[in-house]
């Protein structure tokens, strides 16, 4: 199943980053109910990683669909609006779940506004899972300059046909940047190593 595959890849990439960069911050753009947040936090705790996990999410669902986000699946205004609401989640519930991990910071707000003023050191790993074109591009513009050489970004929605805007944003951004490695997975995700 595609979701299991993506979590398997995420698990390996986080472990790699923690081995290479044991003292740096980790970023997650888009967390929904916090499944990947908890996976990353457990791995950081197990490694003794003293950095922080900075999580950014609106907790209100998806931002507005732009022309780059149009797909056969969400081909009406009603379907797009229903999908936006579907991805809303409860920050209070997630706060309780991450309470045992004192290094997790939940930042609530729309990307890119939520990035403003967040104290962020060098990044070893970032996960971008915001589905749509504009927040994917804004997340890359925020994360990539802070990512150390050898650091990794995992794109959960790259190539996922329901959300074509994520791939468009990544491809557009990478016209101006050449990572050391870029791998597209067959089940709707990708990652790069800077």
PDB file of C-alpha atoms in Angstrom:
ATOM      1  CA  UNK A   1       0.000   0.000   0.000  1.00  0.00           C
ATOM      2  CA  UNK A   2       1.256   3.468  -0.984  1.00  0.00           C
ATOM      3  CA  UNK A   3       0.947   5.034   2.475  1.00  0.00           C
ATOM      4  CA  UNK A   4       2.927   2.215   4.133  1.00  0.00           C
ATOM      5  CA  UNK A   5       5.604   2.568   1.472  1.00  0.00           C
ATOM      6  CA  UNK A   6       5.885   6.328   2.089  1.00  0.00           C
ATOM      7  CA  UNK A   7       6.193   5.825   5.858  1.00  0.00           C
ATOM      8  CA  UNK A   8       8.864   3.172   5.286  1.00  0.00           C
ATOM      9  CA  UNK A   9      10.882   5.603   3.143  1.00  0.00           C
ATOM     10  CA  UNK A  10      10.307   8.430   5.641  1.00  0.00           C
ATOM     11  CA  UNK A  11      11.565   6.229   8.483  1.00  0.00           C
ATOM     12  CA  UNK A  12      14.794   5.432   6.616  1.00  0.00           C
ATOM     13  CA  UNK A  13      15.441   9.037   5.576  1.00  0.00           C
ATOM     14  CA  UNK A  14      14.962  10.384   9.107  1.00  0.00           C
ATOM     15  CA  UNK A  15      17.293   7.723  10.517  1.00  0.00           C
ATOM     16  CA  UNK A  16      19.921   8.617   7.902  1.00  0.00           C
ATOM     17  CA  UNK A  17      19.680  12.316   8.759  1.00  0.00           C
ATOM     18  CA  UNK A  18      19.936  11.660  12.487  1.00  0.00           C
ATOM     19  CA  UNK A  19      23.086   9.582  11.955  1.00  0.00           C
ATOM     20  CA  UNK A  20      24.708  12.247   9.798  1.00  0.00           C
ATOM     21  CA  UNK A  21      23.553  15.338  11.690  1.00  0.00           C
ATOM     22  CA  UNK A  22      22.875  14.553  15.349  1.00  0.00           C
ATOM     23  CA  UNK A  23      22.545  18.162  16.550  1.00  0.00           C
ATOM     24  CA  UNK A  24      20.313  19.903  14.054  1.00  0.00           C
ATOM     25  CA  UNK A  25      16.669  20.945  13.756  1.00  0.00           C
ATOM     26  CA  UNK A  26      14.045  18.994  11.839  1.00  0.00           C
ATOM     27  CA  UNK A  27      11.066  20.593  10.063  1.00  0.00           C
ATOM     28  CA  UNK A  28       7.666  19.203   9.137  1.00  0.00           C
ATOM     29  CA  UNK A  29       5.401  21.281   6.895  1.00  0.00           C
ATOM     30  CA  UNK A  30       1.924  19.787   7.104  1.00  0.00           C
ATOM     31  CA  UNK A  31       1.198  17.191   9.783  1.00  0.00           C
ATOM     32  CA  UNK A  32      -2.588  16.561   9.662  1.00  0.00           C
ATOM     33  CA  UNK A  33      -3.265  14.187  12.621  1.00  0.00           C
ATOM     34  CA  UNK A  34       0.418  13.844  13.513  1.00  0.00           C
ATOM     35  CA  UNK A  35       1.263  10.286  12.405  1.00  0.00           C
ATOM     36  CA  UNK A  36       4.511  11.375  10.747  1.00  0.00           C
ATOM     37  CA  UNK A  37       5.162  13.854  13.586  1.00  0.00           C
ATOM     38  CA  UNK A  38       5.112  11.023  16.119  1.00  0.00           C
ATOM     39  CA  UNK A  39       7.271   8.792  13.917  1.00  0.00           C
ATOM     40  CA  UNK A  40       9.911  11.527  13.579  1.00  0.00           C
ATOM     41  CA  UNK A  41       9.728  12.422  17.294  1.00  0.00           C
ATOM     42  CA  UNK A  42      10.200   8.774  18.352  1.00  0.00           C
ATOM     43  CA  UNK A  43      13.241   8.442  16.084  1.00  0.00           C
ATOM     44  CA  UNK A  44      14.731  11.700  17.367  1.00  0.00           C
ATOM     45  CA  UNK A  45      14.218  10.627  20.980  1.00  0.00           C
ATOM     46  CA  UNK A  46      15.702   7.179  20.371  1.00  0.00           C
ATOM     47  CA  UNK A  47      18.792   8.738  18.785  1.00  0.00           C
ATOM     48  CA  UNK A  48      19.296  11.182  21.650  1.00  0.00           C
ATOM     49  CA  UNK A  49      18.904  13.968  19.073  1.00  0.00           C
ATOM     50  CA  UNK A  50      19.056  17.256  20.998  1.00  0.00           C
ATOM     51  CA  UNK A  51      17.648  19.373  18.158  1.00  0.00           C
ATOM     52  CA  UNK A  52      14.042  20.500  17.834  1.00  0.00           C
ATOM     53  CA  UNK A  53      11.200  19.302  15.625  1.00  0.00           C
ATOM     54  CA  UNK A  54       9.389  22.342  14.217  1.00  0.00           C
ATOM     55  CA  UNK A  55       5.914  21.450  12.919  1.00  0.00           C
ATOM     56  CA  UNK A  56       3.964  23.898  10.736  1.00  0.00           C
ATOM     57  CA  UNK A  57       0.297  23.365   9.922  1.00  0.00           C
ATOM     58  CA  UNK A  58      -2.856  25.454   9.580  1.00  0.00           C
ATOM     59  CA  UNK A  59      -4.873  22.826  11.503  1.00  0.00           C
ATOM     60  CA  UNK A  60      -7.774  24.253   9.451  1.00  0.00           C
ATOM     61  CA  UNK A  61      -7.298  22.059   6.394  1.00  0.00           C
ATOM     62  CA  UNK A  62      -5.824  22.795   2.990  1.00  0.00           C
ATOM     63  CA  UNK A  63      -5.241  26.256   1.602  1.00  0.00           C
ATOM     64  CA  UNK A  64      -7.034  27.348  -1.575  1.00  0.00           C
ATOM     65  CA  UNK A  65      -6.642  25.287  -4.740  1.00  0.00           C
ATOM     66  CA  UNK A  66      -4.855  27.177  -7.509  1.00  0.00           C
ATOM     67  CA  UNK A  67      -4.947  26.365 -11.248  1.00  0.00           C
ATOM     68  CA  UNK A  68      -1.837  24.154 -10.796  1.00  0.00           C
ATOM     69  CA  UNK A  69      -3.793  22.016  -8.313  1.00  0.00           C
ATOM     70  CA  UNK A  70      -6.681  21.079 -10.608  1.00  0.00           C
ATOM     71  CA  UNK A  71      -7.091  17.345 -11.080  1.00  0.00           C
ATOM     72  CA  UNK A  72      -9.710  14.916 -12.374  1.00  0.00           C
ATOM     73  CA  UNK A  73     -10.420  13.908  -8.773  1.00  0.00           C
ATOM     74  CA  UNK A  74     -11.232  17.415  -7.519  1.00  0.00           C
ATOM     75  CA  UNK A  75     -12.872  18.811 -10.629  1.00  0.00           C
ATOM     76  CA  UNK A  76     -15.648  20.860  -9.002  1.00  0.00           C
ATOM     77  CA  UNK A  77     -15.673  23.648  -6.428  1.00  0.00           C
ATOM     78  CA  UNK A  78     -17.719  21.464  -4.078  1.00  0.00           C
ATOM     79  CA  UNK A  79     -15.174  18.602  -4.243  1.00  0.00           C
ATOM     80  CA  UNK A  80     -12.254  20.973  -3.665  1.00  0.00           C
ATOM     81  CA  UNK A  81     -13.954  22.599  -0.679  1.00  0.00           C
ATOM     82  CA  UNK A  82     -14.812  19.199   0.815  1.00  0.00           C
ATOM     83  CA  UNK A  83     -11.174  18.118   0.455  1.00  0.00           C
ATOM     84  CA  UNK A  84      -9.924  21.330   2.081  1.00  0.00           C
ATOM     85  CA  UNK A  85     -12.085  20.701   5.162  1.00  0.00           C
ATOM     86  CA  UNK A  86     -11.206  16.982   5.226  1.00  0.00           C
ATOM     87  CA  UNK A  87      -7.603  17.849   6.130  1.00  0.00           C
ATOM     88  CA  UNK A  88      -8.481  19.967   9.180  1.00  0.00           C
ATOM     89  CA  UNK A  89      -7.173  18.561  12.473  1.00  0.00           C
ATOM     90  CA  UNK A  90      -7.162  19.255  16.201  1.00  0.00           C
ATOM     91  CA  UNK A  91      -4.008  20.975  17.479  1.00  0.00           C
ATOM     92  CA  UNK A  92      -5.026  20.314  21.115  1.00  0.00           C
ATOM     93  CA  UNK A  93      -5.164  16.562  20.479  1.00  0.00           C
ATOM     94  CA  UNK A  94      -1.758  16.627  18.796  1.00  0.00           C
ATOM     95  CA  UNK A  95      -0.331  18.761  21.597  1.00  0.00           C
ATOM     96  CA  UNK A  96      -1.343  16.039  24.077  1.00  0.00           C
ATOM     97  CA  UNK A  97       0.228  13.341  21.880  1.00  0.00           C
ATOM     98  CA  UNK A  98       3.568  15.128  21.590  1.00  0.00           C
ATOM     99  CA  UNK A  99       3.675  16.227  25.232  1.00  0.00           C
ATOM    100  CA  UNK A 100       6.197  13.477  26.163  1.00  0.00           C
ATOM    101  CA  UNK A 101       8.553  14.944  23.547  1.00  0.00           C
ATOM    102  CA  UNK A 102       9.718  18.255  24.969  1.00  0.00           C
ATOM    103  CA  UNK A 103      11.520  19.148  21.741  1.00  0.00           C
ATOM    104  CA  UNK A 104       8.423  19.330  19.473  1.00  0.00           C
ATOM    105  CA  UNK A 105       7.139  22.828  18.613  1.00  0.00           C
ATOM    106  CA  UNK A 106       3.683  23.054  17.011  1.00  0.00           C
ATOM    107  CA  UNK A 107       3.266  26.224  14.944  1.00  0.00           C
ATOM    108  CA  UNK A 108      -0.314  26.938  13.904  1.00  0.00           C
ATOM    109  CA  UNK A 109      -1.027  29.104  10.875  1.00  0.00           C
ATOM    110  CA  UNK A 110      -1.101  29.270   7.106  1.00  0.00           C
ATOM    111  CA  UNK A 111       2.116  28.753   5.173  1.00  0.00           C
ATOM    112  CA  UNK A 112       4.093  30.968   4.549  1.00  0.00           C
ATOM    113  CA  UNK A 113       2.832  33.405   7.241  1.00  0.00           C
ATOM    114  CA  UNK A 114       3.412  30.848  10.031  1.00  0.00           C
ATOM    115  CA  UNK A 115       7.155  30.788   9.270  1.00  0.00           C
ATOM    116  CA  UNK A 116       7.542  34.430  10.319  1.00  0.00           C
ATOM    117  CA  UNK A 117       9.705  34.875  13.405  1.00  0.00           C
ATOM    118  CA  UNK A 118      10.259  31.172  14.158  1.00  0.00           C
ATOM    119  CA  UNK A 119      13.807  30.765  15.529  1.00  0.00           C
ATOM    120  CA  UNK A 120      15.274  28.066  13.350  1.00  0.00           C
ATOM    121  CA  UNK A 121      18.817  26.747  13.276  1.00  0.00           C
ATOM    122  CA  UNK A 122      20.352  24.717  10.457  1.00  0.00           C
ATOM    123  CA  UNK A 123      18.038  21.941   9.249  1.00  0.00           C
ATOM    124  CA  UNK A 124      19.104  18.321   8.817  1.00  0.00           C
ATOM    125  CA  UNK A 125      15.778  16.983   7.560  1.00  0.00           C
ATOM    126  CA  UNK A 126      12.452  18.363   6.364  1.00  0.00           C
ATOM    127  CA  UNK A 127       9.185  16.740   5.363  1.00  0.00           C
ATOM    128  CA  UNK A 128       6.886  18.713   3.082  1.00  0.00           C
ATOM    129  CA  UNK A 129       3.333  17.361   2.996  1.00  0.00           C
ATOM    130  CA  UNK A 130       1.049  20.289   2.210  1.00  0.00           C
ATOM    131  CA  UNK A 131      -0.542  18.795  -0.934  1.00  0.00           C
ATOM    132  CA  UNK A 132      -0.958  21.976  -2.969  1.00  0.00           C
ATOM    133  CA  UNK A 133       1.188  24.138  -5.231  1.00  0.00           C
ATOM    134  CA  UNK A 134       1.520  27.421  -3.312  1.00  0.00           C
ATOM    135  CA  UNK A 135       2.322  26.050   0.172  1.00  0.00           C
ATOM    136  CA  UNK A 136       4.702  23.454  -1.314  1.00  0.00           C
ATOM    137  CA  UNK A 137       6.651  26.164  -3.132  1.00  0.00           C
ATOM    138  CA  UNK A 138       6.635  28.450  -0.072  1.00  0.00           C
ATOM    139  CA  UNK A 139       7.816  25.583   2.149  1.00  0.00           C
ATOM    140  CA  UNK A 140      10.709  24.852  -0.204  1.00  0.00           C
ATOM    141  CA  UNK A 141      11.668  28.529  -0.322  1.00  0.00           C
ATOM    142  CA  UNK A 142      11.755  28.558   3.493  1.00  0.00           C
ATOM    143  CA  UNK A 143      13.452  25.197   4.080  1.00  0.00           C
ATOM    144  CA  UNK A 144      15.999  24.773   1.281  1.00  0.00           C
ATOM    145  CA  UNK A 145      18.308  27.708   2.174  1.00  0.00           C
ATOM    146  CA  UNK A 146      18.426  26.433   5.786  1.00  0.00           C
ATOM    147  CA  UNK A 147      19.121  22.831   4.799  1.00  0.00           C
ATOM    148  CA  UNK A 148      22.754  21.834   5.228  1.00  0.00           C
ATOM    149  CA  UNK A 149      24.639  20.153   2.428  1.00  0.00           C
ATOM    150  CA  UNK A 150      23.824  16.457   2.764  1.00  0.00           C
ATOM    151  CA  UNK A 151      20.460  17.204   4.408  1.00  0.00           C
ATOM    152  CA  UNK A 152      17.248  15.669   3.081  1.00  0.00           C
ATOM    153  CA  UNK A 153      13.781  16.869   2.100  1.00  0.00           C
ATOM    154  CA  UNK A 154      10.982  14.315   1.745  1.00  0.00           C
ATOM    155  CA  UNK A 155       7.997  15.255  -0.455  1.00  0.00           C
ATOM    156  CA  UNK A 156       4.964  13.177   0.503  1.00  0.00           C
ATOM    157  CA  UNK A 157       2.788  14.247  -2.447  1.00  0.00           C
ATOM    158  CA  UNK A 158       5.250  14.400  -5.330  1.00  0.00           C
ATOM    159  CA  UNK A 159       3.706  12.630  -8.313  1.00  0.00           C
ATOM    160  CA  UNK A 160       0.482  11.858  -6.443  1.00  0.00           C
ATOM    161  CA  UNK A 161      -2.160  12.338  -9.134  1.00  0.00           C
ATOM    162  CA  UNK A 162      -4.791  13.843  -6.815  1.00  0.00           C
ATOM    163  CA  UNK A 163      -2.430  16.731  -6.004  1.00  0.00           C
ATOM    164  CA  UNK A 164      -0.485  17.625  -9.169  1.00  0.00           C
ATOM    165  CA  UNK A 165       0.448  21.056  -7.799  1.00  0.00           C
ATOM    166  CA  UNK A 166       2.964  19.582  -5.354  1.00  0.00           C
ATOM    167  CA  UNK A 167       5.050  18.128  -8.201  1.00  0.00           C
ATOM    168  CA  UNK A 168       4.712  21.294 -10.267  1.00  0.00           C
ATOM    169  CA  UNK A 169       6.017  23.373  -7.337  1.00  0.00           C
ATOM    170  CA  UNK A 170       9.008  21.098  -6.677  1.00  0.00           C
ATOM    171  CA  UNK A 171       9.942  20.898 -10.369  1.00  0.00           C
ATOM    172  CA  UNK A 172       9.636  24.661 -10.701  1.00  0.00           C
ATOM    173  CA  UNK A 173      11.821  25.292  -7.644  1.00  0.00           C
ATOM    174  CA  UNK A 174      14.483  22.846  -8.790  1.00  0.00           C
ATOM    175  CA  UNK A 175      14.940  24.669 -12.089  1.00  0.00           C
ATOM    176  CA  UNK A 176      17.125  27.064 -10.085  1.00  0.00           C
ATOM    177  CA  UNK A 177      18.745  24.541  -7.713  1.00  0.00           C
ATOM    178  CA  UNK A 178      20.550  21.277  -8.347  1.00  0.00           C
ATOM    179  CA  UNK A 179      20.469  18.900  -5.383  1.00  0.00           C
ATOM    180  CA  UNK A 180      23.097  16.179  -5.051  1.00  0.00           C
ATOM    181  CA  UNK A 181      20.383  13.555  -5.412  1.00  0.00           C
ATOM    182  CA  UNK A 182      16.703  13.538  -6.378  1.00  0.00           C
ATOM    183  CA  UNK A 183      14.710  10.287  -6.284  1.00  0.00           C
ATOM    184  CA  UNK A 184      11.076   9.954  -7.329  1.00  0.00           C
ATOM    185  CA  UNK A 185       9.280   6.984  -5.819  1.00  0.00           C
ATOM    186  CA  UNK A 186       6.686   5.061  -7.852  1.00  0.00           C
ATOM    187  CA  UNK A 187       3.937   5.524  -5.258  1.00  0.00           C
ATOM    188  CA  UNK A 188       3.563   9.272  -5.175  1.00  0.00           C
ATOM    189  CA  UNK A 189       6.497  10.713  -3.235  1.00  0.00           C
ATOM    190  CA  UNK A 190      10.087  11.846  -3.711  1.00  0.00           C
ATOM    191  CA  UNK A 191      13.114  13.034  -1.799  1.00  0.00           C
ATOM    192  CA  UNK A 192      16.212  15.064  -2.391  1.00  0.00           C
ATOM    193  CA  UNK A 193      19.613  15.296  -0.790  1.00  0.00           C
ATOM    194  CA  UNK A 194      21.136  18.768  -0.959  1.00  0.00           C
TER     195      UNK A 194
END
